[in-house]
Coordinates of C-alpha atoms in Angstrom, one line a residue:
Chain A
M83 CA -23.2 22.8 54.9
K84 CA -24.8 19.7 53.5
K85 CA -28.0 19.6 51.7
V86 CA -30.6 17.2 52.7
N87 CA -33.7 16.0 50.8
R88 CA -37.2 16.2 52.1
R89 CA -37.5 12.4 52.8
T90 CA -34.3 12.5 55.0
W91 CA -35.6 15.6 56.8
L92 CA -39.0 13.7 57.4
S93 CA -37.5 10.4 58.7
G94 CA -36.7 10.4 62.2
A95 CA -35.4 6.9 62.6
A96 CA -32.0 5.5 62.5
T97 CA -30.0 8.6 62.9
A98 CA -26.5 8.3 63.8
A99 CA -25.7 11.8 64.6
V100 CA -27.1 15.4 64.4
A101 CA -25.7 17.9 62.1
I102 CA -26.3 21.4 60.7
A103 CA -28.1 21.1 57.3
Q104 CA -29.6 23.4 54.8
T105 CA -33.3 22.9 53.9
A106 CA -34.6 23.3 50.4
T107 CA -35.5 26.8 51.3
G108 CA -32.1 27.6 52.4
K109 CA -32.8 27.6 56.1
A110 CA -30.1 26.0 58.3
V111 CA -31.5 23.5 60.7
Q112 CA -30.3 20.6 63.1
V113 CA -31.0 17.3 61.5
G114 CA -30.5 13.7 62.3
V115 CA -28.0 12.1 59.8
P116 CA -28.9 8.5 58.8
I117 CA -26.5 5.7 59.8
E118 CA -25.5 4.8 56.2
Q119 CA -24.9 8.3 55.0
F120 CA -22.9 9.1 58.1
W121 CA -20.5 5.9 57.8
A122 CA -20.1 6.2 54.1
D123 CA -18.7 9.8 54.5
D124 CA -16.4 9.0 57.6
P125 CA -14.8 5.5 58.2
T126 CA -13.5 6.6 61.6
K127 CA -17.1 6.6 62.8
Q128 CA -17.6 3.0 61.6
P129 CA -16.3 0.4 64.0
G130 CA -14.8 -2.7 62.0
G131 CA -16.1 -0.9 58.9
A132 CA -14.8 -3.3 56.4
P133 CA -16.2 -2.7 52.9
P134 CA -19.3 -4.9 51.9
G135 CA -18.3 -8.2 50.7
I136 CA -14.9 -8.3 52.3
P137 CA -15.0 -10.9 55.1
P138 CA -12.5 -10.2 57.9
G139 CA -9.9 -12.5 59.5
Q140 CA -9.4 -15.6 57.4
V141 CA -7.5 -14.1 54.4
G142 CA -6.2 -10.7 53.9
T143 CA -7.7 -9.0 50.8
R144 CA -6.6 -6.2 48.8
S145 CA -8.4 -2.9 49.2
P146 CA -11.3 -2.6 46.7
F147 CA -9.9 0.6 45.9
E148 CA -6.8 -0.7 44.5
K149 CA -7.2 -1.8 40.9
L150 CA -4.1 -4.0 40.5
V151 CA -4.6 -6.5 37.8
K152 CA -2.5 -8.8 35.6
S153 CA -3.4 -8.3 32.0
P154 CA -3.9 -11.7 30.8
S155 CA -3.9 -13.6 27.6
D156 CA -4.5 -17.2 26.6
I157 CA -0.8 -18.1 27.3
S158 CA 0.5 -15.6 29.8
S159 CA -0.3 -12.6 32.0
R160 CA 1.8 -9.6 32.8
T161 CA 2.6 -7.8 36.0
P162 CA 1.5 -4.3 36.5
L163 CA 5.0 -3.0 36.9
Q164 CA 3.8 0.7 37.0
D165 CA 1.5 0.1 40.1
L166 CA 4.1 -1.5 42.3
H167 CA 6.6 -0.2 44.8
G168 CA 9.7 -1.8 46.3
I169 CA 11.2 -4.8 44.8
L170 CA 8.8 -7.7 45.7
T171 CA 6.0 -8.7 43.4
P172 CA 2.8 -9.7 45.2
S173 CA 2.3 -13.4 44.4
D174 CA -0.8 -13.2 42.8
L175 CA 0.5 -10.5 40.4
H176 CA 3.6 -12.6 39.3
F177 CA 3.6 -12.9 35.5
E178 CA 2.9 -16.3 34.1
R179 CA 3.5 -18.1 31.0
H180 CA 2.2 -21.7 30.4
H181 CA 2.2 -23.9 27.3
N182 CA -1.0 -25.7 27.9
G183 CA -2.8 -24.3 30.9
V184 CA -2.3 -24.5 34.5
P185 CA -2.6 -27.9 35.9
A186 CA -4.4 -28.7 39.1
I187 CA -2.1 -31.0 41.1
D188 CA -2.8 -32.6 44.4
P189 CA 0.5 -32.2 46.5
A190 CA -0.1 -35.4 48.3
K191 CA 0.1 -37.2 44.9
H192 CA 3.0 -35.3 43.4
E193 CA 6.4 -36.8 43.2
L194 CA 9.6 -36.0 41.8
L195 CA 11.8 -38.4 40.0
I196 CA 15.5 -38.0 39.6
H197 CA 17.2 -40.6 37.4
G198 CA 19.6 -41.2 34.3
M199 CA 23.3 -40.9 35.0
V200 CA 22.9 -41.2 38.9
D201 CA 24.0 -43.7 41.4
K202 CA 20.6 -44.2 42.8
P203 CA 17.2 -43.3 41.0
L204 CA 15.2 -41.9 43.6
V205 CA 11.5 -40.5 44.0
F206 CA 10.8 -37.6 46.3
T207 CA 7.4 -36.7 47.8
L208 CA 6.8 -32.8 48.5
A209 CA 7.3 -34.1 52.3
D210 CA 10.5 -35.6 51.4
L211 CA 11.6 -32.5 49.6
K212 CA 10.6 -30.3 52.8
R213 CA 12.7 -32.4 55.0
F214 CA 16.0 -31.5 53.4
P215 CA 17.8 -28.3 54.5
S216 CA 16.1 -25.4 52.8
V217 CA 17.3 -22.4 51.1
S218 CA 15.7 -18.9 50.4
R219 CA 16.6 -16.2 48.1
I220 CA 15.1 -13.1 46.6
A221 CA 15.6 -13.0 42.6
F222 CA 13.7 -11.9 39.7
L223 CA 12.2 -14.2 37.0
E224 CA 11.9 -13.0 33.4
C225 CA 10.6 -14.5 30.3
S226 CA 13.0 -14.1 27.6
G227 CA 10.4 -13.0 25.2
N228 CA 9.8 -9.9 27.5
F229 CA 9.6 -7.2 24.9
R230 CA 7.0 -5.1 23.3
T231 CA 7.0 -1.9 21.3
G232 CA 5.3 -0.3 18.3
K233 CA 2.8 2.2 19.7
E234 CA 2.8 5.2 22.1
T235 CA 0.0 3.8 24.3
L236 CA 1.9 1.0 26.0
S237 CA 2.5 0.9 29.6
P238 CA 5.4 -0.7 31.5
Q239 CA 3.2 -3.8 32.1
D240 CA 2.6 -4.0 28.2
I241 CA 6.4 -3.5 27.4
C242 CA 8.0 -5.7 29.9
G243 CA 5.5 -7.0 32.3
L244 CA 6.8 -10.7 31.9
T245 CA 9.3 -10.0 34.8
S246 CA 8.6 -10.3 38.5
Q247 CA 10.4 -10.8 41.8
S248 CA 9.8 -13.2 44.8
E249 CA 11.6 -14.7 47.6
W250 CA 11.8 -18.3 46.5
T251 CA 12.2 -21.1 49.1
G252 CA 13.1 -24.8 48.6
V253 CA 15.9 -27.2 48.5
S254 CA 19.2 -26.7 46.8
L255 CA 19.3 -28.9 43.7
A256 CA 22.9 -29.6 44.8
T257 CA 21.4 -31.0 47.7
L258 CA 19.3 -33.4 45.7
F259 CA 22.3 -34.2 43.2
R260 CA 24.4 -35.3 46.2
E261 CA 21.5 -37.5 47.5
V262 CA 21.2 -39.4 44.3
G263 CA 24.9 -39.3 43.4
I264 CA 25.5 -37.7 39.8
K265 CA 27.9 -39.7 37.7
P266 CA 31.0 -38.0 36.5
G267 CA 30.0 -38.2 32.8
A268 CA 26.9 -36.3 33.4
R269 CA 26.9 -32.9 31.6
W270 CA 23.2 -31.9 31.2
F271 CA 19.9 -32.6 32.9
L272 CA 16.5 -32.6 31.6
A273 CA 13.8 -31.0 33.6
E274 CA 10.3 -32.0 32.9
G275 CA 6.9 -30.6 34.2
G276 CA 3.7 -32.2 35.0
D277 CA 1.4 -30.0 33.0
A278 CA -0.4 -31.0 29.9
A279 CA 2.5 -29.7 27.7
L280 CA 4.9 -31.8 29.7
M281 CA 7.3 -29.0 29.3
T282 CA 10.9 -29.9 28.9
R283 CA 14.2 -28.2 29.0
S284 CA 17.9 -29.2 28.9
I285 CA 20.1 -27.4 31.6
P286 CA 23.9 -27.8 32.1
V287 CA 24.6 -29.8 35.3
Q288 CA 26.9 -27.0 36.5
K289 CA 23.8 -24.7 36.9
G290 CA 22.3 -27.4 39.3
W291 CA 25.5 -27.4 41.4
D292 CA 25.7 -23.5 41.3
D293 CA 22.5 -22.2 42.5
A294 CA 19.4 -23.9 41.2
I295 CA 16.5 -24.4 43.8
V296 CA 13.9 -26.9 43.7
A297 CA 11.3 -24.5 45.2
Y298 CA 8.0 -25.2 47.0
A299 CA 7.4 -21.7 48.4
Q300 CA 7.1 -18.3 47.3
N301 CA 7.0 -15.1 49.3
G302 CA 6.4 -17.0 52.5
E303 CA 3.6 -19.5 51.3
A304 CA 3.3 -22.3 49.0
L305 CA 3.8 -21.5 45.3
R306 CA 0.7 -20.3 43.5
P307 CA -0.6 -22.8 41.0
E308 CA 0.4 -20.6 38.0
Q309 CA 3.9 -20.6 39.4
G310 CA 4.3 -24.4 39.4
Y311 CA 2.5 -25.7 42.7
P312 CA 3.5 -27.7 44.3
V313 CA 7.1 -27.6 43.1
R314 CA 9.3 -26.0 40.4
L315 CA 12.5 -25.4 39.3
F316 CA 14.0 -22.1 39.9
L317 CA 17.2 -21.0 38.0
P318 CA 18.5 -17.4 39.1
G319 CA 19.2 -15.0 36.4
W320 CA 18.3 -17.5 33.6
E321 CA 15.5 -17.2 31.2
G322 CA 12.1 -18.0 32.7
N323 CA 11.3 -21.1 30.5
T324 CA 14.3 -22.9 31.9
S325 CA 12.8 -22.7 35.4
V326 CA 10.3 -25.6 34.6
K327 CA 7.2 -25.4 36.6
W328 CA 5.1 -28.5 38.1
L329 CA 8.4 -30.2 38.2
R330 CA 8.1 -34.0 38.0
R331 CA 11.2 -35.5 36.6
L332 CA 14.9 -34.6 36.3
E333 CA 17.1 -37.0 34.2
L334 CA 20.8 -36.7 34.1
G335 CA 22.5 -37.3 30.7
D336 CA 25.8 -36.6 28.8
A337 CA 24.2 -34.3 26.1
P338 CA 21.3 -32.0 25.7
W339 CA 17.9 -33.5 24.5
Q340 CA 17.2 -30.7 22.0
T341 CA 13.6 -30.3 23.1
R342 CA 11.0 -28.3 21.2
E343 CA 11.4 -25.5 23.5
E344 CA 15.2 -25.1 23.1
T345 CA 15.1 -25.5 19.4
S346 CA 12.0 -24.2 17.7
K347 CA 11.2 -21.6 20.6
Y348 CA 13.4 -19.8 22.8
T349 CA 16.2 -19.4 20.2
E350 CA 17.0 -16.2 18.4
A351 CA 18.3 -14.9 15.0
V352 CA 21.6 -13.4 15.5
G353 CA 22.6 -12.4 11.9
E354 CA 24.1 -14.1 8.9
G355 CA 21.2 -16.6 9.1
K356 CA 22.5 -18.1 12.4
I357 CA 20.3 -18.9 15.4
R358 CA 21.5 -18.8 18.9
Q359 CA 20.5 -21.7 21.2
F360 CA 20.9 -22.2 24.7
S361 CA 21.1 -18.4 25.5
F362 CA 20.4 -18.6 29.3
D363 CA 21.4 -15.6 30.8
I364 CA 19.4 -12.5 31.1
D365 CA 21.3 -9.4 30.0
A366 CA 20.9 -6.3 32.2
R367 CA 17.8 -4.2 31.6
S368 CA 16.0 -1.4 33.4
I369 CA 12.7 0.7 33.0
I370 CA 11.2 3.7 34.4
T371 CA 7.9 2.8 35.9
F372 CA 7.1 6.4 36.9
P373 CA 6.5 8.6 35.0
A374 CA 5.0 6.2 32.6
Y375 CA 2.2 5.7 30.3
P376 CA -1.0 5.9 31.3
A377 CA -0.5 8.2 34.3
P378 CA 0.0 11.8 33.4
V379 CA 2.4 14.2 35.3
Q380 CA 2.2 17.7 36.5
R381 CA 5.1 20.3 36.2
G382 CA 7.3 20.7 39.3
W383 CA 9.1 17.9 41.3
I384 CA 8.8 14.4 40.1
E385 CA 10.5 11.5 41.5
I386 CA 11.4 9.3 38.7
R387 CA 11.2 5.7 39.8
G388 CA 12.1 2.4 38.0
L389 CA 13.5 -1.2 38.3
A390 CA 16.8 -2.4 37.1
W391 CA 18.1 -6.0 37.0
S392 CA 20.7 -8.3 35.7
G393 CA 20.8 -12.1 35.3
R394 CA 24.7 -11.7 35.5
G395 CA 25.1 -10.5 38.8
T396 CA 24.2 -7.1 40.8
V397 CA 23.1 -3.9 39.4
E398 CA 26.1 -1.6 39.7
R399 CA 24.6 1.6 38.6
V400 CA 21.5 3.2 37.0
E401 CA 21.7 6.3 34.9
V402 CA 18.8 8.4 34.0
S403 CA 18.3 10.9 31.3
T404 CA 15.8 13.7 31.4
D405 CA 16.8 15.2 28.0
A406 CA 16.3 12.4 25.5
G407 CA 19.7 10.8 26.1
K408 CA 22.0 13.9 25.7
S409 CA 23.1 13.7 29.4
W410 CA 22.9 11.1 32.0
Q411 CA 22.6 11.3 35.8
V412 CA 23.3 8.6 38.3
A413 CA 20.2 7.4 40.2
T414 CA 20.0 6.4 43.8
L415 CA 19.7 2.6 44.2
Q416 CA 17.4 1.5 46.9
Q417 CA 19.0 -1.2 49.3
P418 CA 19.4 -4.0 49.4
V419 CA 20.9 -4.6 45.9
L420 CA 20.8 -8.2 45.6
D421 CA 22.5 -10.6 43.1
K422 CA 20.2 -11.4 40.2
A423 CA 17.5 -9.3 41.5
H424 CA 15.2 -6.5 40.7
T425 CA 16.6 -3.3 42.1
R426 CA 14.5 -0.2 42.7
F427 CA 16.2 3.0 41.5
R428 CA 15.0 6.7 42.0
L429 CA 16.0 10.2 40.8
L430 CA 14.5 13.5 41.8
W431 CA 13.7 15.7 38.8
H432 CA 12.2 19.1 38.6
W433 CA 10.0 19.3 35.3
N434 CA 9.8 22.8 33.8
G435 CA 6.8 21.8 31.6
D436 CA 8.9 21.5 28.4
E437 CA 8.4 18.6 26.0
T438 CA 11.3 15.8 26.6
E439 CA 12.0 12.2 26.7
I440 CA 13.2 10.4 29.8
M441 CA 14.9 6.9 30.0
S442 CA 17.2 4.9 32.1
R443 CA 20.2 2.5 31.4
A444 CA 21.4 -0.2 33.7
I445 CA 25.0 -1.1 34.1
D446 CA 25.7 -4.5 35.9
S447 CA 28.7 -5.7 37.8
T448 CA 30.2 -7.4 34.6
G449 CA 30.5 -3.8 33.2
Y450 CA 27.8 -4.4 30.7
V451 CA 25.7 -1.3 29.8
Q452 CA 22.0 -1.7 28.8
P453 CA 22.1 -1.0 25.0
T454 CA 19.7 0.8 22.8
Y455 CA 17.3 -0.9 20.3
R456 CA 19.7 0.1 17.4
Q457 CA 22.6 -1.3 19.2
L458 CA 20.8 -4.5 19.8
L459 CA 19.8 -4.8 16.1
D460 CA 23.2 -3.9 14.8
A461 CA 24.9 -6.5 16.9
R462 CA 22.4 -9.3 16.0
G463 CA 21.6 -8.2 12.4
G464 CA 18.2 -9.7 12.6
N465 CA 14.8 -9.6 14.1
S466 CA 15.6 -11.4 17.3
G467 CA 12.5 -11.6 19.4
Y468 CA 14.0 -13.3 22.2
H469 CA 16.4 -11.5 24.9
M470 CA 15.8 -8.1 23.8
N471 CA 16.6 -5.6 26.6
P472 CA 16.8 -2.2 24.9
I473 CA 16.7 1.3 26.8
T474 CA 12.9 2.3 27.0
A475 CA 12.2 5.9 26.5
W476 CA 9.2 7.9 27.7
Q477 CA 7.9 11.0 25.9
I478 CA 6.6 13.8 28.3
K479 CA 4.2 15.8 26.5
R480 CA 3.6 19.6 27.1
D481 CA 0.1 18.9 28.6
G482 CA 1.6 16.1 30.9
R483 CA 0.8 13.1 29.0
V484 CA 3.4 10.3 29.2
L485 CA 3.8 8.1 26.1
H486 CA 6.0 5.2 25.1
R487 CA 8.5 6.1 22.4
P488 CA 8.1 3.2 19.9
E489 CA 11.4 1.6 18.9
T490 CA 12.3 2.0 15.1
R491 CA 15.3 0.9 13.3
Chain B
M118 CA 50.1 -22.4 73.4
T119 CA 52.3 -23.0 70.6
N120 CA 51.0 -23.4 67.1
R121 CA 51.8 -27.0 67.1
T122 CA 50.0 -27.9 70.4
C123 CA 47.0 -25.9 69.0
W124 CA 47.0 -27.9 66.0
R125 CA 47.3 -31.1 67.9
A126 CA 44.5 -30.4 70.3
G127 CA 42.3 -29.4 67.3
F128 CA 43.0 -32.5 65.7
L129 CA 42.3 -34.7 68.7
L130 CA 39.1 -32.9 69.2
G131 CA 38.2 -33.5 65.8
M132 CA 39.0 -37.2 66.0
V133 CA 37.0 -37.6 69.1
G134 CA 34.0 -35.9 67.4
L135 CA 34.3 -37.9 64.5
M136 CA 34.4 -41.2 66.4
A137 CA 31.7 -40.4 69.0
G138 CA 29.2 -38.5 67.0
F139 CA 29.5 -39.7 63.5
R140 CA 30.2 -43.4 63.8
P141 CA 28.8 -45.2 60.8
T142 CA 25.4 -46.5 61.3
T143 CA 23.1 -48.4 59.0
R144 CA 21.2 -45.2 58.0
F145 CA 23.9 -42.9 57.3
P146 CA 27.0 -44.8 56.1
L147 CA 29.6 -41.9 56.7
T148 CA 33.3 -41.8 56.6
P149 CA 34.6 -38.5 57.6
S150 CA 36.6 -37.2 54.6
A151 CA 34.7 -38.6 51.6
Q152 CA 31.1 -38.4 52.6
T153 CA 30.7 -35.3 54.9
R154 CA 31.2 -31.7 54.1
S155 CA 31.4 -28.8 56.4
L156 CA 28.9 -25.9 56.5
D157 CA 30.1 -23.6 59.2
T158 CA 31.4 -25.9 61.9
I159 CA 28.5 -28.5 61.6
P160 CA 29.4 -31.6 59.5
T161 CA 26.4 -32.4 57.3
P162 CA 25.7 -35.6 55.6
V163 CA 26.1 -36.0 51.9
R164 CA 23.1 -38.0 51.9
F165 CA 20.0 -37.7 54.1
G166 CA 18.3 -40.9 53.3
F167 CA 15.1 -39.2 52.3
G168 CA 13.1 -40.3 49.3
R169 CA 12.7 -43.8 48.0
P170 CA 14.3 -45.8 45.1
A171 CA 12.5 -45.5 41.7
T172 CA 11.0 -48.7 40.6
T173 CA 11.6 -50.0 36.9
A174 CA 7.8 -49.5 36.2
E175 CA 8.1 -45.9 37.3
L176 CA 11.1 -45.4 35.0
T177 CA 9.5 -47.1 32.0
R178 CA 6.2 -45.0 32.7
L179 CA 7.8 -41.6 33.0
D180 CA 11.1 -41.8 30.9
I181 CA 9.5 -40.8 27.7
D182 CA 12.0 -38.3 26.3
V183 CA 13.9 -38.9 23.1
R184 CA 17.5 -37.5 22.3
P185 CA 19.0 -36.7 18.7
D186 CA 20.9 -40.1 19.1
G187 CA 17.9 -41.8 19.1
K188 CA 17.9 -42.9 22.6
G189 CA 14.4 -43.3 23.9
L190 CA 12.8 -44.1 20.7
P191 CA 10.2 -47.0 21.0
A192 CA 9.6 -49.8 18.6
G193 CA 7.4 -48.9 15.7
A194 CA 7.5 -47.8 12.1
G195 CA 5.9 -44.8 10.3
M196 CA 4.9 -43.9 6.8
A197 CA 3.8 -40.6 5.4
V198 CA 0.9 -41.8 3.6
R199 CA -0.5 -43.1 6.8
G200 CA 0.5 -39.9 8.7
K201 CA -1.4 -37.8 6.3
T202 CA -4.9 -39.3 7.3
I203 CA -4.0 -38.9 11.0
F204 CA -2.9 -35.3 10.5
A205 CA -6.1 -34.4 8.5
T206 CA -8.2 -35.6 11.4
K207 CA -6.5 -34.6 14.5
C208 CA -3.9 -31.8 13.5
A209 CA -5.2 -29.7 10.7
V210 CA -7.6 -27.9 12.7
C211 CA -4.7 -25.9 14.5
H212 CA -2.1 -26.2 11.9
G213 CA -4.0 -25.9 8.6
V214 CA -4.6 -28.1 5.7
G215 CA -1.2 -29.8 5.0
G216 CA 0.4 -28.2 7.9
T217 CA 0.7 -24.8 6.1
G218 CA -0.6 -22.6 8.9
G219 CA -3.7 -22.0 11.5
P220 CA -4.0 -21.0 14.9
G221 CA -1.2 -23.3 16.0
G222 CA 1.3 -22.2 13.4
A223 CA 2.6 -23.7 10.2
L224 CA 4.8 -26.9 10.5
V225 CA 5.6 -27.2 6.8
T226 CA 7.6 -24.8 4.8
T227 CA 6.1 -23.8 1.5
T228 CA 7.8 -21.8 -1.2
T229 CA 5.0 -19.3 -2.1
A230 CA 2.4 -19.0 0.8
T231 CA 4.6 -17.2 3.5
T232 CA 6.6 -14.9 1.2
A233 CA 3.4 -13.6 -0.7
V234 CA 2.7 -11.4 2.4
V235 CA 5.1 -8.5 2.1
G236 CA 6.9 -7.5 5.3
K237 CA 6.0 -10.9 7.1
R238 CA 8.6 -12.9 8.4
P239 CA 8.6 -16.6 7.0
D240 CA 7.0 -19.0 9.7
K241 CA 9.3 -21.0 11.6
T242 CA 8.6 -24.5 10.3
I243 CA 9.9 -27.9 11.1
G244 CA 11.6 -27.7 7.5
N245 CA 13.2 -24.4 7.9
Y246 CA 13.9 -24.0 11.6
W247 CA 14.0 -27.4 13.5
P248 CA 17.5 -28.6 14.0
Y249 CA 16.9 -32.2 15.1
V250 CA 14.4 -34.6 13.7
T251 CA 13.7 -36.6 17.1
T252 CA 12.3 -33.4 18.5
V253 CA 9.4 -33.9 16.1
F254 CA 8.7 -37.2 17.5
D255 CA 9.3 -36.3 21.1
Y256 CA 7.2 -33.4 21.0
V257 CA 4.2 -34.9 19.1
R258 CA 4.1 -37.7 21.5
R259 CA 4.4 -35.7 24.7
A260 CA 2.0 -32.7 24.0
M261 CA 0.0 -33.2 21.0
P262 CA -2.8 -33.0 20.1
F263 CA -3.1 -29.9 22.0
N264 CA -6.6 -30.8 23.2
E265 CA -5.8 -34.2 23.9
P266 CA -2.1 -34.6 24.9
G267 CA -0.7 -38.0 25.1
S268 CA -3.4 -39.7 23.3
L269 CA -1.5 -40.8 20.3
T270 CA 0.0 -44.3 20.0
D271 CA 3.7 -44.7 19.3
E272 CA 2.9 -46.0 16.0
E273 CA 0.6 -42.9 15.2
V274 CA 3.6 -40.8 16.1
Y275 CA 5.9 -42.3 13.8
H276 CA 3.4 -41.9 11.0
L277 CA 2.9 -38.2 11.8
T278 CA 6.7 -37.8 12.0
A279 CA 7.2 -39.4 8.6
Y280 CA 4.3 -37.2 7.1
L281 CA 5.8 -34.0 8.5
L282 CA 9.2 -34.7 7.2
H283 CA 7.8 -35.8 3.7
A284 CA 5.6 -32.7 3.6
N285 CA 8.8 -30.5 4.3
G286 CA 10.5 -32.3 1.4
I287 CA 13.1 -34.1 3.7
I288 CA 12.4 -37.8 3.1
D289 CA 10.9 -39.7 0.4
E290 CA 7.3 -40.6 0.3
K291 CA 7.9 -44.2 0.4
A292 CA 10.5 -44.0 3.3
V293 CA 9.8 -46.0 6.3
I294 CA 11.0 -44.4 9.7
T295 CA 12.0 -46.6 12.7
A296 CA 14.0 -46.1 15.8
Q297 CA 16.9 -47.0 13.5
T298 CA 16.3 -44.7 10.6
L299 CA 15.0 -41.7 12.1
P300 CA 18.1 -40.4 14.1
K301 CA 19.9 -40.6 10.6
V302 CA 17.8 -37.8 9.2
V303 CA 19.9 -34.6 9.1
M304 CA 17.5 -31.5 9.3
P305 CA 18.1 -28.6 6.8
A306 CA 18.3 -26.1 9.6
Q307 CA 20.8 -28.0 11.9
K308 CA 23.8 -26.1 10.3
L309 CA 22.2 -22.7 11.3
F310 CA 22.3 -23.2 15.1
I311 CA 25.1 -22.1 17.3
P312 CA 25.5 -22.3 21.1
D313 CA 25.3 -19.1 23.2
D314 CA 28.1 -16.9 22.2
R315 CA 27.8 -14.1 24.7
R316 CA 30.6 -14.2 27.0
G317 CA 29.4 -11.8 29.5
G318 CA 31.1 -8.4 30.5
P319 CA 30.7 -5.2 28.3
E320 CA 30.2 -6.8 24.9
I321 CA 26.7 -6.3 23.3
R322 CA 25.9 -9.5 21.3

């Protein structure tokens, strides 16, 4: 029974219903319940009861009870992987990385120039691009600098939130290549963005013929500004920086341009003083997104859930260990398992309350097995930074806390 | 039907289709073998005729990139002493006095400053990490200064490039760099760079 205060008791107006209530002296009486109080308790009694400040109709809005946010910095923002389900990233939660801000581009004024070693240098408006036969594919996009470790209080978002997945729609770059006529000697092309950094990357022409997309849509709608509105390059399976956003120019040539991004950035130390360049492919990786910091767990049945992906093909298998890597079990893969795509995996586990570590490793269709941090450092002999894809472990404490296990040499 | 008749019928149908439906027009200059390809059963054109030819003015305005062989370098000349003044005014706020470090990172390799901090990786600078000299010109011209990208003249970019090369001990203070001399400069880090040597498959590399 509900306790009512004297003011409510005395007020006869605007009652929505009658209820049994208890007075201050403990006597049960019939009272009128004020409208606000009644609706606040039971949404089924409020027709069209959208929360205040949420307009109906024009644009769907996430429930105010859901606190999904990207974690932003001056130069990037990270997807809350631990809060998502399935394989698609809501467009507004797709990670972003930019090199001098997100430009405001009027699509009516934006054009794409393709020139260099071509038969006919051509300029395409956005409307022109949309007239061509379109393609769509679901694939992940990951920044090659997508790795953090070093303290226990890191969430999947902190550790590898620079990966996201969308359905990308646009025109095949191969279609545009045919339209301008690529000269036989062309081996590379330069992709240039229309942002304040005029981002440029050199890309082998073969990738353009294989599966590159000049994309204007993401998850059914126009690209979000942070994703390159109105048009971007999308290179499935390749490090995110090569998928140049706000694309304004493609130049065909016989050699790479050696731009700042492919020389002083996005290259990695690989031992003996050597620096690896043009490392485009994203190697296979996985991460358990539940249980994961910061959400605690309770003993009993736990569905271990996570994401796995490979830039070299499909996820063949994901193995999960619940005993700190001593033994591994094969997880269930959620269908569809797509090429160069985030794949959801699951494993049911009964936790008896003992302290342990859980971790996952992805095996892709090329036979590559996701390595440990130590294996990566041994192979590269240096502090690499880019293309780090190690197995990530979560410590399960006796009290149910879940903490990242920092990687150490 | 024998296989042979079957083949003949298919061939004839194909020819009729090509002659009736895909006769070359002024818009789509198609010839069946060279310029059509088949997706499923529907022949699609190689060229759709969308887009418009780029003008010379557009190409001149947009084609700003510079390659290691010097292709794309504009006319002009630069000297370190002139670049030093420009750097102090427009660049030092982000890259530190003399380019030795700031919020935008160090550009100049020093022998003492970075190694003094124990456990800190040496900064990747133009002197110790950039493999090609033309990248300096290209990047400064397209993206710098950070708060006013594209505001430098070609001449200023040449001066700044000369200054950064001299500060890194790569060229002489009196050297004049131009479109002809710049591509000849060999960067100390060039020999360190190797193309991606991962081959796919099980190997961890």
